[in-house]
Short mmCIF file of C-alpha atoms in Angstrom, two decimals:
data_model
loop_
_atom_site.label_atom_id
_atom_site.label_comp_id
_atom_site.label_asym_id
_atom_site.label_seq_id
_atom_site.Cartn_x
_atom_site.Cartn_y
_atom_site.Cartn_z
CA MET M 30 113.74 91.69 118.73
CA SER M 31 115.87 89.47 120.85
CA LYS M 32 119.62 89.65 120.27
CA LYS M 33 120.16 86.29 122.07
CA SER M 34 122.82 84.11 120.46
CA ILE M 35 123.98 86.92 118.15
CA LYS M 36 127.76 86.89 117.84
CA ALA M 37 129.60 90.09 118.72
CA SER M 38 130.57 90.71 115.10
CA GLY M 39 133.09 93.50 114.41
CA ASN M 40 132.69 97.14 115.03
CA ARG M 41 128.95 97.94 115.24
CA GLY M 42 129.42 101.21 113.31
CA LYS M 43 131.61 99.81 110.55
CA VAL M 44 130.10 98.58 107.26
CA VAL M 45 131.48 97.34 103.97
CA ILE M 46 129.47 98.05 100.82
CA ILE M 47 130.29 95.65 97.96
CA GLY M 48 129.27 96.97 94.56
CA ALA M 49 129.81 100.32 92.86
CA GLY M 50 127.07 100.41 90.23
CA GLY M 51 123.99 102.65 90.32
CA VAL M 52 122.58 101.04 93.50
CA GLY M 53 125.99 101.00 95.15
CA GLY M 54 126.26 104.74 94.56
CA VAL M 55 122.89 105.36 96.26
CA VAL M 56 123.84 103.12 99.19
CA ALA M 57 127.16 104.95 99.63
CA HIS M 58 125.35 108.35 99.61
CA LYS M 59 122.71 107.33 102.10
CA VAL M 60 125.18 105.56 104.43
CA ALA M 61 127.38 108.66 104.33
CA GLN M 62 124.39 110.74 105.33
CA ALA M 63 123.60 108.44 108.30
CA VAL M 64 126.86 109.10 110.19
CA GLU M 65 125.09 108.42 113.48
CA HIS M 66 124.70 104.77 112.48
CA PHE M 67 127.67 104.29 110.14
CA PRO M 68 130.72 106.24 111.38
CA GLU M 69 133.11 104.06 109.37
CA VAL M 70 132.39 103.02 105.75
CA ILE M 71 134.34 101.07 103.15
CA LEU M 72 133.17 100.89 99.52
CA ALA M 73 134.56 97.90 97.62
CA SER M 74 134.35 96.74 94.03
CA ARG M 75 136.41 94.93 91.49
CA THR M 76 136.90 98.30 89.74
CA LEU M 77 138.54 100.76 92.14
CA SER M 78 137.96 103.72 89.87
CA LYS M 79 134.17 103.30 90.19
CA CYS M 80 134.44 103.40 93.97
CA GLN M 81 136.65 106.46 93.85
CA ALA M 82 134.23 108.27 91.56
CA ILE M 83 131.34 107.62 93.99
CA ALA M 84 133.47 108.65 96.99
CA LYS M 85 134.19 112.04 95.46
CA GLN M 86 130.46 112.82 95.43
CA LEU M 87 129.92 112.12 99.13
CA PRO M 88 129.46 114.61 101.98
CA ARG M 89 132.18 112.92 104.05
CA ALA M 90 135.25 110.81 103.41
CA ILE M 91 134.94 107.01 103.09
CA ARG M 92 137.54 104.44 102.21
CA THR M 93 137.62 102.65 98.86
CA VAL M 94 139.23 99.32 98.02
CA ALA M 95 139.45 96.92 95.06
CA ILE M 96 138.13 93.47 95.86
CA ASP M 97 136.95 90.53 93.75
CA ALA M 98 133.76 89.31 95.49
CA ASP M 99 134.00 85.95 93.66
CA ASN M 100 137.32 85.24 95.40
CA VAL M 101 136.11 83.85 98.74
CA PRO M 102 139.56 83.43 100.36
CA ALA M 103 140.61 86.99 99.48
CA LEU M 104 137.30 88.48 100.59
CA THR M 105 137.44 86.46 103.80
CA LYS M 106 140.99 87.70 104.54
CA PHE M 107 139.87 91.29 103.86
CA LEU M 108 136.86 91.00 106.18
CA LYS M 109 138.87 89.38 108.97
CA LYS M 110 141.34 92.24 108.76
CA GLU M 111 138.76 95.04 108.71
CA LYS M 112 136.27 93.43 111.17
CA PRO M 113 133.11 95.23 109.94
CA PHE M 114 129.77 94.58 111.61
CA LEU M 115 127.93 94.14 108.33
CA VAL M 116 128.45 93.64 104.60
CA ILE M 117 125.89 95.38 102.35
CA ASN M 118 125.96 93.31 99.17
CA VAL M 119 124.82 95.30 96.14
CA ALA M 120 126.98 93.39 93.67
CA LEU M 121 125.52 91.02 91.08
CA PRO M 122 123.12 88.25 92.22
CA TYR M 123 125.65 85.68 90.98
CA GLN M 124 127.92 86.80 93.84
CA ASP M 125 125.53 86.32 96.74
CA LEU M 126 126.76 82.86 97.75
CA PRO M 127 130.52 83.71 97.64
CA ILE M 128 129.87 86.80 99.76
CA MET M 129 127.75 84.82 102.21
CA ASP M 130 130.55 82.23 102.47
CA ALA M 131 133.10 84.95 103.18
CA CYS M 132 130.84 86.55 105.84
CA LEU M 133 130.42 83.19 107.57
CA ALA M 134 134.16 82.58 107.53
CA ALA M 135 134.94 86.04 108.84
CA GLY M 136 132.13 86.36 111.40
CA VAL M 137 130.30 89.25 109.70
CA HIS M 138 126.55 89.88 109.30
CA TYR M 139 125.17 89.98 105.73
CA LEU M 140 122.52 91.91 103.73
CA ASP M 141 121.60 91.84 100.06
CA THR M 142 118.93 93.25 97.75
CA ALA M 143 118.26 90.34 95.33
CA ASN M 144 118.38 86.60 95.67
CA TYR M 145 121.01 84.32 94.19
CA GLU M 146 120.93 83.49 90.48
CA PRO M 147 123.39 81.04 88.86
CA PRO M 148 125.30 82.68 86.00
CA ASN M 149 124.51 79.94 83.52
CA ILE M 150 120.77 79.47 84.31
CA ALA M 151 118.19 82.27 84.00
CA LYS M 152 116.45 81.18 87.22
CA PHE M 153 116.48 82.94 90.56
CA GLU M 154 115.11 81.30 93.66
CA TYR M 155 115.78 81.30 97.41
CA LYS M 156 116.67 77.64 97.87
CA TRP M 157 120.37 78.26 97.64
CA GLN M 158 120.32 80.99 100.32
CA TRP M 159 117.72 79.35 102.53
CA ALA M 160 120.12 76.39 102.69
CA TYR M 161 122.44 78.64 104.76
CA GLN M 162 119.91 78.92 107.62
CA GLU M 163 121.62 76.50 109.94
CA LYS M 164 125.11 77.83 109.16
CA PHE M 165 124.16 81.40 110.04
CA GLN M 166 122.27 80.31 113.11
CA LYS M 167 125.20 78.28 114.45
CA ALA M 168 127.58 81.16 113.70
CA GLY M 169 125.39 83.61 115.60
CA LEU M 170 125.15 85.75 112.45
CA MET M 171 122.23 87.28 110.58
CA ALA M 172 121.67 87.26 106.80
CA LEU M 173 118.96 89.62 105.63
CA LEU M 174 117.73 88.73 102.11
CA GLY M 175 116.20 91.01 99.52
CA SER M 176 116.35 94.39 101.28
CA GLY M 177 115.66 96.40 98.13
CA PHE M 178 112.30 97.65 97.00
CA ASP M 179 110.92 94.71 95.03
CA PRO M 180 111.90 92.44 96.69
CA GLY M 181 112.20 94.25 99.96
CA VAL M 182 109.77 97.06 100.66
CA THR M 183 107.06 95.12 98.87
CA ASN M 184 107.57 92.24 101.32
CA VAL M 185 107.38 94.69 104.26
CA PHE M 186 104.22 96.27 102.81
CA CYS M 187 102.69 92.79 102.84
CA ALA M 188 103.79 92.17 106.41
CA TYR M 189 102.32 95.54 107.41
CA ALA M 190 99.05 94.67 105.69
CA GLN M 191 99.00 91.38 107.55
CA LYS M 192 99.71 93.01 110.90
CA LYS M 193 97.63 96.18 110.71
CA LEU M 194 95.14 96.18 107.82
CA PHE M 195 93.72 92.66 107.36
CA ASP M 196 92.61 89.76 109.50
CA ARG M 197 93.10 87.46 106.47
CA ILE M 198 94.94 88.18 103.23
CA GLU M 199 93.60 86.38 100.19
CA GLN M 200 95.35 88.01 97.24
CA ILE M 201 98.41 90.16 96.62
CA ASP M 202 99.31 91.83 93.31
CA ILE M 203 102.70 93.59 93.33
CA LEU M 204 102.70 96.47 90.86
CA ASP M 205 105.85 98.19 89.57
CA ALA M 206 105.44 101.21 87.29
CA ASN M 207 108.23 103.35 85.94
CA ALA M 208 106.82 106.35 84.09
CA GLY M 209 110.28 107.86 83.66
CA ASP M 210 111.67 108.96 80.28
CA HIS M 211 115.39 109.06 79.58
CA GLY M 212 115.03 110.06 75.91
CA LEU M 213 117.23 107.27 74.61
CA PRO M 214 116.21 104.72 71.93
CA PHE M 215 116.69 101.83 74.36
CA ALA M 216 118.15 101.44 77.86
CA THR M 217 117.51 99.45 81.02
CA ASN M 218 117.01 101.08 84.38
CA PHE M 219 119.25 98.63 86.19
CA ASN M 220 121.94 96.14 85.22
CA PRO M 221 121.06 95.27 81.57
CA GLU M 222 122.05 91.61 81.91
CA ILE M 223 119.95 91.00 84.99
CA ASN M 224 117.05 93.14 83.71
CA LEU M 225 116.77 91.44 80.33
CA ARG M 226 117.16 87.92 81.75
CA GLU M 227 114.34 88.65 84.19
CA VAL M 228 111.94 90.20 81.70
CA SER M 229 112.42 87.64 78.92
CA ALA M 230 111.85 84.61 81.18
CA ARG M 231 108.57 82.74 81.47
CA GLY M 232 105.96 84.30 83.75
CA ARG M 233 104.94 82.50 86.90
CA TYR M 234 102.36 83.17 89.64
CA PHE M 235 101.04 81.41 92.75
CA GLU M 236 97.40 80.31 93.00
CA HIS M 237 95.71 77.92 95.46
CA GLY M 238 98.97 76.36 96.55
CA GLU M 239 100.44 75.80 93.12
CA TRP M 240 102.72 77.61 90.73
CA VAL M 241 101.32 78.41 87.29
CA GLU M 242 103.57 79.30 84.33
CA THR M 243 102.80 81.63 81.44
CA GLU M 244 104.54 82.53 78.21
CA PRO M 245 106.90 85.53 78.57
CA LEU M 246 104.95 88.82 78.79
CA SER M 247 101.74 87.16 77.52
CA TRP M 248 99.47 88.45 80.30
CA SER M 249 98.76 92.15 80.79
CA ARG M 250 96.43 94.43 82.73
CA THR M 251 95.89 98.17 83.14
CA PHE M 252 96.11 99.79 86.58
CA ASP M 253 95.47 103.39 87.53
CA PHE M 254 98.59 104.29 89.46
CA PRO M 255 98.40 107.26 91.88
CA ALA M 256 100.49 110.25 90.65
CA ILE M 257 101.14 108.45 87.33
CA GLY M 258 97.80 107.43 85.88
CA PRO M 259 96.62 104.35 83.99
CA LYS M 260 99.49 102.13 82.74
CA LYS M 261 99.61 98.76 81.04
CA CYS M 262 101.63 96.23 83.02
CA PHE M 263 102.75 92.70 82.27
CA LEU M 264 102.87 89.59 84.44
CA LEU M 265 106.40 88.44 85.38
CA TYR M 266 107.84 86.05 87.84
CA HIS M 267 109.63 87.90 90.66
CA GLU M 268 111.54 86.50 93.59
CA GLU M 269 109.43 87.93 96.43
CA LEU M 270 106.53 85.77 95.29
CA GLU M 271 108.43 82.68 96.49
CA SER M 272 109.01 83.94 100.00
CA LEU M 273 105.59 85.53 100.35
CA ALA M 274 103.96 82.22 99.42
CA LYS M 275 105.89 80.67 102.27
CA PHE M 276 105.51 83.39 104.93
CA ILE M 277 102.06 84.96 104.35
CA PRO M 278 99.72 82.31 105.78
CA GLY M 279 96.59 81.50 103.87
CA VAL M 280 97.23 83.65 100.80
CA LYS M 281 95.44 82.26 97.76
CA ARG M 282 96.98 84.20 94.91
CA LEU M 283 100.25 86.08 94.41
CA ARG M 284 101.24 87.88 91.20
CA PHE M 285 103.83 90.44 90.06
CA TRP M 286 103.24 93.05 87.34
CA MET M 287 105.63 95.54 85.72
CA THR M 288 105.05 98.34 83.20
CA PHE M 289 107.00 98.53 79.92
CA SER M 290 106.72 101.04 77.14
CA ASP M 291 105.94 99.89 73.59
CA ASN M 292 109.42 101.06 72.63
CA TYR M 293 111.06 98.83 75.28
CA MET M 294 108.96 95.86 74.26
CA ASN M 295 109.74 96.22 70.58
CA HIS M 296 113.45 96.51 71.18
CA MET M 297 113.56 93.62 73.63
CA ARG M 298 111.65 91.28 71.37
CA ALA M 299 113.86 92.16 68.42
CA LEU M 300 116.98 91.48 70.46
CA GLN M 301 115.52 88.20 71.69
CA ASN M 302 114.53 87.12 68.17
CA VAL M 303 118.10 87.52 66.90
CA GLY M 304 119.63 85.70 69.88
CA MET M 305 121.16 88.72 71.69
CA LEU M 306 119.54 87.74 75.00
CA GLY M 307 121.24 84.32 74.98
CA ILE M 308 123.17 83.25 78.09
CA ALA M 309 125.02 80.35 76.54
CA PRO M 310 128.51 80.93 75.02
CA VAL M 311 128.76 81.24 71.22
CA GLU M 312 131.84 81.20 69.02
CA HIS M 313 132.63 84.49 67.26
CA GLN M 314 135.79 84.90 65.20
CA GLY M 315 137.65 82.34 67.29
CA GLN M 316 136.45 83.70 70.62
CA SER M 317 133.77 82.49 73.03
CA ILE M 318 131.30 85.22 73.96
CA ILE M 319 127.97 85.28 75.85
CA PRO M 320 125.52 87.34 73.72
CA ILE M 321 123.76 89.09 76.60
CA GLN M 322 127.05 90.10 78.20
CA PHE M 323 128.23 91.57 74.89
CA LEU M 324 124.90 93.44 74.59
CA LYS M 325 125.46 94.84 78.08
CA THR M 326 128.67 96.53 76.92
CA LEU M 327 126.75 98.26 74.11
CA LEU M 328 123.84 99.54 76.19
CA PRO M 329 123.97 102.71 78.37
CA ASP M 330 125.18 102.25 81.88
CA PRO M 331 122.07 102.65 84.10
CA ALA M 332 124.15 104.84 86.45
CA SER M 333 124.50 107.34 83.57
CA LEU M 334 120.74 107.81 83.13
CA GLY M 335 120.21 109.97 86.21
CA PRO M 336 120.75 113.43 84.67
CA ARG M 337 118.42 112.80 81.75
CA THR M 338 115.56 110.80 83.33
CA LYS M 339 112.35 112.64 84.12
CA GLY M 340 109.07 111.41 85.60
CA LYS M 341 108.02 109.22 88.52
CA THR M 342 107.88 105.61 89.69
CA ASN M 343 105.07 104.01 91.58
CA ILE M 344 105.66 100.63 93.24
CA GLY M 345 103.20 99.01 95.63
CA CYS M 346 101.10 96.09 96.76
CA LEU M 347 97.45 95.69 95.93
CA VAL M 348 96.13 93.57 98.79
CA GLU M 349 92.69 91.97 99.06
CA GLY M 350 91.22 90.13 102.01
CA THR M 351 88.95 90.65 105.02
CA LYS M 352 88.96 92.86 108.09
CA ASN M 353 86.38 92.49 110.89
CA GLY M 354 84.41 90.11 108.73
CA LYS M 355 84.17 92.49 105.77
CA LYS M 356 85.97 92.44 102.41
CA ARG M 357 88.75 94.97 102.09
CA ARG M 358 91.00 96.11 99.23
CA ALA M 359 93.98 98.42 99.76
CA TYR M 360 96.93 99.67 97.75
CA ILE M 361 100.15 100.33 99.78
CA TYR M 362 102.69 102.23 97.68
CA ASN M 363 105.50 104.70 97.24
CA VAL M 364 105.89 107.39 94.56
CA CYS M 365 109.47 108.45 93.70
CA ASP M 366 110.58 111.26 91.40
CA HIS M 367 113.58 110.64 89.18
CA GLN M 368 114.84 114.24 89.18
CA GLU M 369 114.45 114.65 92.95
CA CYS M 370 116.60 111.55 93.36
CA TYR M 371 119.23 112.95 91.07
CA ARG M 372 119.34 116.21 92.94
CA GLU M 373 119.92 114.37 96.22
CA VAL M 374 122.26 111.48 95.29
CA GLN M 375 123.01 111.82 91.53
CA SER M 376 120.92 108.81 90.65
CA GLN M 377 117.64 107.95 88.90
CA ALA M 378 114.74 106.61 90.94
CA ILE M 379 115.22 102.91 90.10
CA SER M 380 118.59 102.81 91.80
CA TYR M 381 117.28 105.08 94.60
CA THR M 382 114.31 102.85 95.43
CA THR M 383 116.64 99.85 95.68
CA GLY M 384 119.49 101.55 97.53
CA VAL M 385 117.52 103.35 100.24
CA PRO M 386 115.82 100.16 101.58
CA ALA M 387 119.22 98.45 101.69
CA VAL M 388 120.42 101.23 103.99
CA VAL M 389 117.25 101.05 106.08
CA GLY M 390 117.70 97.30 106.47
CA ALA M 391 121.24 97.92 107.59
CA ILE M 392 120.01 100.46 110.15
CA MET M 393 117.56 97.91 111.46
CA MET M 394 120.47 95.50 112.00
CA VAL M 395 123.06 97.86 113.47
CA THR M 396 120.48 99.26 115.92
CA GLY M 397 119.42 95.75 116.92
CA GLN M 398 115.76 96.22 115.91
CA TRP M 399 116.14 93.43 113.37
CA LEU M 400 118.94 91.27 114.64
CA LYS M 401 118.79 87.54 115.28
CA PRO M 402 120.83 84.64 113.94
CA GLY M 403 119.79 82.88 110.76
CA VAL M 404 118.65 83.72 107.24
CA TRP M 405 115.64 86.00 107.07
CA ASN M 406 113.27 87.40 104.47
CA MET M 407 111.86 90.84 105.06
CA GLU M 408 108.24 89.84 105.69
CA GLN M 409 109.33 87.65 108.63
CA LEU M 410 110.38 90.78 110.61
CA ASP M 411 108.48 93.59 112.32
CA PRO M 412 107.42 95.99 109.54
CA GLU M 413 106.70 99.09 111.59
CA PRO M 414 110.20 100.27 112.55
CA PHE M 415 111.45 99.62 109.00
CA LEU M 416 108.61 101.61 107.42
CA SER M 417 109.08 104.52 109.80
CA GLU M 418 112.79 104.66 108.99
CA LEU M 419 112.05 104.22 105.27
CA ALA M 420 109.92 107.39 105.24
CA ARG M 421 112.58 109.31 107.17
CA ARG M 422 115.24 108.24 104.67
CA GLY M 423 113.45 109.48 101.55
CA LEU M 424 110.78 106.93 100.59
CA PRO M 425 107.45 107.93 102.13
CA TRP M 426 104.59 105.47 101.66
CA GLN M 427 100.81 105.65 101.62
CA VAL M 428 97.74 103.44 101.90
CA GLN M 429 94.89 103.96 99.47
CA GLU M 430 91.56 102.25 100.17
CA LEU M 431 90.02 100.93 96.99
CA PRO M 432 86.47 99.71 96.23
CA VAL M 433 85.98 95.97 96.66
CA GLU M 434 85.45 94.35 93.25
#
């Protein structure tokens, strides 16, 4: 990929990771392993102790700093002083825009794993970040959006299907199954606030050029997942559908499905019924609190689930279309084992499957394989080098041919 017009941004081997949750821990581990690409690493978070705890687990020394990612002037000053090549943003989706602003002001490339979501509206979409296209182009900087698994690897699977497996793609179903068991009454596998906002929202899918809405979790199907078996999954709206609808030409239908246990569903519905998933402030004993943020403090930290979680995940794309004039149906997927992830990086598979692709996206940028000015979604870029590196870094993938229905 041409590097024309790319600004010489910072030290090519120096990266700043912002975020010290479960995904931040995985990213720090995998970046520390890839010393050939990342000789200098800084882990930053509002809570320094979280960064220090992660740093103690790593095979080599990295620097840790306390930084408030919402404070654009302070973050800009920090980035100008440090001059990194790239910021890997694994903080909260609410912080995407402030971090992008700081990267623009400091002349630093940018990568995240989830698109922007306003704190006071349970609605995520790319319009806010796509609006930065001209700014990043003019600055000679690259912003890579959604370099996690879903979004992220699922987008790249679709690009690979478009490039190698199909002449025309007609339908894509993204399927996300977590067959892990942590043994707790109720817990979320990633940030509880983001998880519960996402799951309790209205469903949405793309069909024949239009968006169709459904009641939350009202549609379900059963799919036989390789290495896991048949699982019931529910239709949700997920951010990669928006970019795939824009960048996969001619696709007629796009849907996203995720599995949930009966236990999870019962707890979530009960919490929703009593108002604990609310995002508007309420008065409690003279104080203003946001119910879902209070609930987050009561639920287990997803980063703590690693030692106790057993089982596997299976995330993939069921793609239907034509090849050489014939109908074709293929499932492109990864299987990840929770306990194997914990043995390697002290994390469960949900954080692992998000953190590893973030590092692979960063490798694509620092090596120049994916590097051009502007704001880019994953499916717009060459899938093959990314997928080769993904397998080398711990997330092998497979293609299963399925009978045409």
